[in-house]
Short mmCIF file of C-alpha atoms in Angstrom, two decimals:
data_model
loop_
_atom_site.label_atom_id
_atom_site.label_comp_id
_atom_site.label_asym_id
_atom_site.label_seq_id
_atom_site.Cartn_x
_atom_site.Cartn_y
_atom_site.Cartn_z
CA MET A 1 -8.57 -8.47 31.76
CA ASN A 2 -10.73 -10.72 29.39
CA ASP A 3 -12.21 -7.48 27.85
CA ARG A 4 -12.23 -9.14 24.33
CA PHE A 5 -14.04 -12.34 25.76
CA ASN A 6 -16.55 -10.03 27.30
CA GLN A 7 -16.91 -7.79 24.10
CA VAL A 8 -17.67 -10.96 21.98
CA LEU A 9 -19.95 -12.44 24.42
CA LYS A 10 -22.03 -9.25 24.53
CA ARG A 11 -22.08 -9.10 20.83
CA SER A 12 -23.24 -12.66 20.25
CA GLY A 13 -26.23 -11.99 22.48
CA LEU A 14 -25.73 -15.37 24.28
CA SER A 15 -25.92 -15.88 27.89
CA MET A 16 -22.99 -17.31 29.81
CA TYR A 17 -25.24 -20.30 30.45
CA ALA A 18 -25.92 -20.67 26.72
CA VAL A 19 -22.25 -20.43 25.75
CA SER A 20 -21.69 -22.97 28.68
CA ARG A 21 -23.91 -25.52 27.42
CA MET A 22 -23.03 -24.95 23.78
CA SER A 23 -19.31 -25.13 24.51
CA GLY A 24 -19.28 -27.79 27.17
CA VAL A 25 -17.22 -25.56 29.51
CA PRO A 26 -18.67 -25.59 32.97
CA TYR A 27 -20.83 -22.39 33.75
CA THR A 28 -18.78 -21.49 36.65
CA THR A 29 -15.60 -21.35 34.53
CA VAL A 30 -17.51 -19.17 32.01
CA ASN A 31 -18.73 -17.03 34.92
CA GLU A 32 -15.22 -16.67 36.37
CA ILE A 33 -13.75 -15.79 33.15
CA HIS A 34 -16.50 -13.12 32.72
CA ASN A 35 -16.04 -11.64 35.94
CA LYS A 36 -12.17 -11.56 35.50
CA LYS A 37 -11.43 -14.16 38.19
CA ILE A 38 -9.67 -16.42 35.83
CA ASP A 39 -7.29 -15.04 33.11
CA ILE A 40 -8.57 -16.40 29.94
CA ASN A 41 -4.99 -16.77 28.71
CA GLN A 42 -4.42 -19.24 31.52
CA CYS A 43 -7.07 -21.51 30.34
CA ALA A 44 -6.37 -24.92 28.61
CA SER A 45 -6.28 -24.50 24.83
CA GLY A 46 -9.31 -27.03 24.65
CA THR A 47 -11.24 -24.46 26.73
CA LEU A 48 -10.46 -21.78 24.35
CA PHE A 49 -11.21 -23.60 21.41
CA ARG A 50 -14.51 -24.64 22.86
CA LEU A 51 -15.50 -21.09 23.99
CA ALA A 52 -14.56 -19.66 20.67
CA SER A 53 -16.57 -22.36 18.75
CA ALA A 54 -19.60 -21.67 20.73
CA LEU A 55 -19.03 -17.76 20.14
CA ASN A 56 -18.63 -18.46 16.41
CA VAL A 57 -15.07 -16.73 16.53
CA LYS A 58 -11.39 -17.71 16.19
CA PRO A 59 -9.73 -18.29 19.60
CA ASP A 60 -7.31 -15.25 19.20
CA GLU A 61 -10.31 -13.06 19.23
CA ILE A 62 -11.16 -13.92 22.89
CA ILE A 63 -7.90 -13.85 24.37
CA ASN A 64 -6.19 -10.99 25.89
CA PRO A 65 -3.46 -9.33 24.00
CA ILE A 66 0.00 -10.84 24.41
CA ARG A 67 2.84 -8.56 24.38
CA TYR A 68 5.42 -10.73 22.77
CA MET A 69 8.22 -8.16 22.94
CA ASP A 70 7.76 -7.02 26.51
CA GLY A 71 10.82 -7.60 28.40
CA THR A 72 13.01 -8.84 25.62
CA THR A 73 16.41 -7.44 25.11
CA GLY A 74 18.93 -6.72 22.52
CA ARG A 75 22.29 -4.91 21.91
CA TYR A 76 23.42 -2.31 19.58
CA GLN A 77 26.97 -0.53 19.51
CA GLY A 78 27.49 -1.81 23.37
CA ILE A 79 24.06 -0.46 24.29
CA THR A 80 21.71 -3.01 25.83
CA TYR A 81 18.04 -1.93 25.25
CA THR A 82 14.97 -3.51 26.60
CA TRP A 83 11.51 -3.73 24.73
CA SER A 84 8.20 -2.89 26.89
CA TYR A 85 4.78 -1.75 26.37
CA ASP A 86 3.14 1.34 27.65
CA ASN A 87 0.41 2.63 25.41
CA GLY A 88 2.72 1.47 22.45
CA SER A 89 5.97 -0.40 21.91
CA GLN A 90 9.08 1.42 23.34
CA ILE A 91 12.72 0.80 24.15
CA THR A 92 14.78 1.59 27.22
CA PHE A 93 18.53 1.88 27.45
CA GLN A 94 21.26 3.84 29.18
CA TYR A 95 23.24 6.33 27.31
CA ASP A 96 25.83 8.94 28.56
CA GLY A 97 24.79 8.41 32.18
CA LYS A 98 21.07 8.66 31.77
CA GLN A 99 18.15 6.28 31.09
CA VAL A 100 16.57 6.84 27.84
CA THR A 101 13.09 5.56 26.75
CA LEU A 102 11.99 6.01 23.16
CA ASN A 103 8.47 5.28 22.24
CA THR A 104 7.86 3.55 18.61
CA GLY A 105 4.51 5.14 18.05
CA ARG A 106 3.50 1.73 17.15
CA ASP A 107 2.10 -1.39 18.68
CA TYR A 108 4.74 -3.99 17.76
CA ASN A 109 3.17 -7.27 18.74
CA ILE A 110 3.78 -9.91 16.04
CA PRO A 111 5.48 -12.97 17.16
CA GLY A 112 8.60 -14.22 15.16
CA ARG A 113 9.49 -10.77 13.90
CA ASN A 114 12.56 -10.05 16.15
CA ARG A 115 14.88 -9.18 13.35
CA ILE A 116 12.52 -6.41 12.18
CA TYR A 117 12.03 -5.35 15.89
CA ASN A 118 15.87 -5.42 16.41
CA GLN A 119 16.42 -3.19 13.24
CA CYS A 120 13.73 -0.75 14.38
CA ALA A 121 15.48 -0.33 17.84
CA GLU A 122 18.91 0.14 16.11
CA TRP A 123 17.49 3.01 13.91
CA MET A 124 15.93 4.55 16.99
CA ILE A 125 19.04 4.23 19.10
CA GLN A 126 21.10 5.64 16.13
CA ASP A 127 18.90 8.55 15.62
CA TYR A 128 19.06 9.32 19.27
CA ILE A 129 23.04 9.21 19.36
CA ASP A 130 23.09 11.31 16.32
CA GLU A 131 20.79 13.95 17.93
CA GLU A 132 22.86 13.95 20.92
CA LYS A 133 25.83 14.71 19.20
CA TRP A 134 24.52 17.30 17.00
CA GLN A 135 22.96 18.97 20.05
CA LYS A 136 26.36 18.93 21.74
CA GLU A 137 28.12 20.31 18.79
CA ALA A 138 25.55 23.06 18.45
CA GLU A 139 26.07 24.01 22.11
CA ARG A 140 29.82 24.17 21.54
CA ILE A 141 29.29 26.36 18.58
CA LEU A 142 27.10 28.58 20.36
CA ALA A 143 29.36 28.80 23.39
CA GLY A 144 32.33 29.87 21.20
CA ARG A 145 30.27 32.80 19.67
CA LYS A 146 29.35 34.17 23.13
CA GLN A 147 32.96 34.73 23.83
#
């Protein structure tokens, strides 16, 4: 938590006291953000803008990454899927009595792109369904050859 803020603070070469004075943000607040007692994402926007200005960066460069898709759901061919984040974006759904988790291999984290994410989820689910069907068909054919 607050790793980005701490990295920018370190790169700046400024002390917490200097950032406090330059930004007008109380030293105790800067210190608590630095020591992870306060989540920087929960700070008021004015605080973020003042800290970013003192550090000569954009506010989004000091906040913690926000996983916009985490917990959102969608439906495809009667299958309800849920987006989550665990070392990359992934979808989880129930299929044929089992829980399936497919990792996209990417970090989807751009707000306002739900249409793209939904299309990606649909492709992944369809690929999974097709693979399951082919696997069952191959097993059926091999079982027939053994007889």
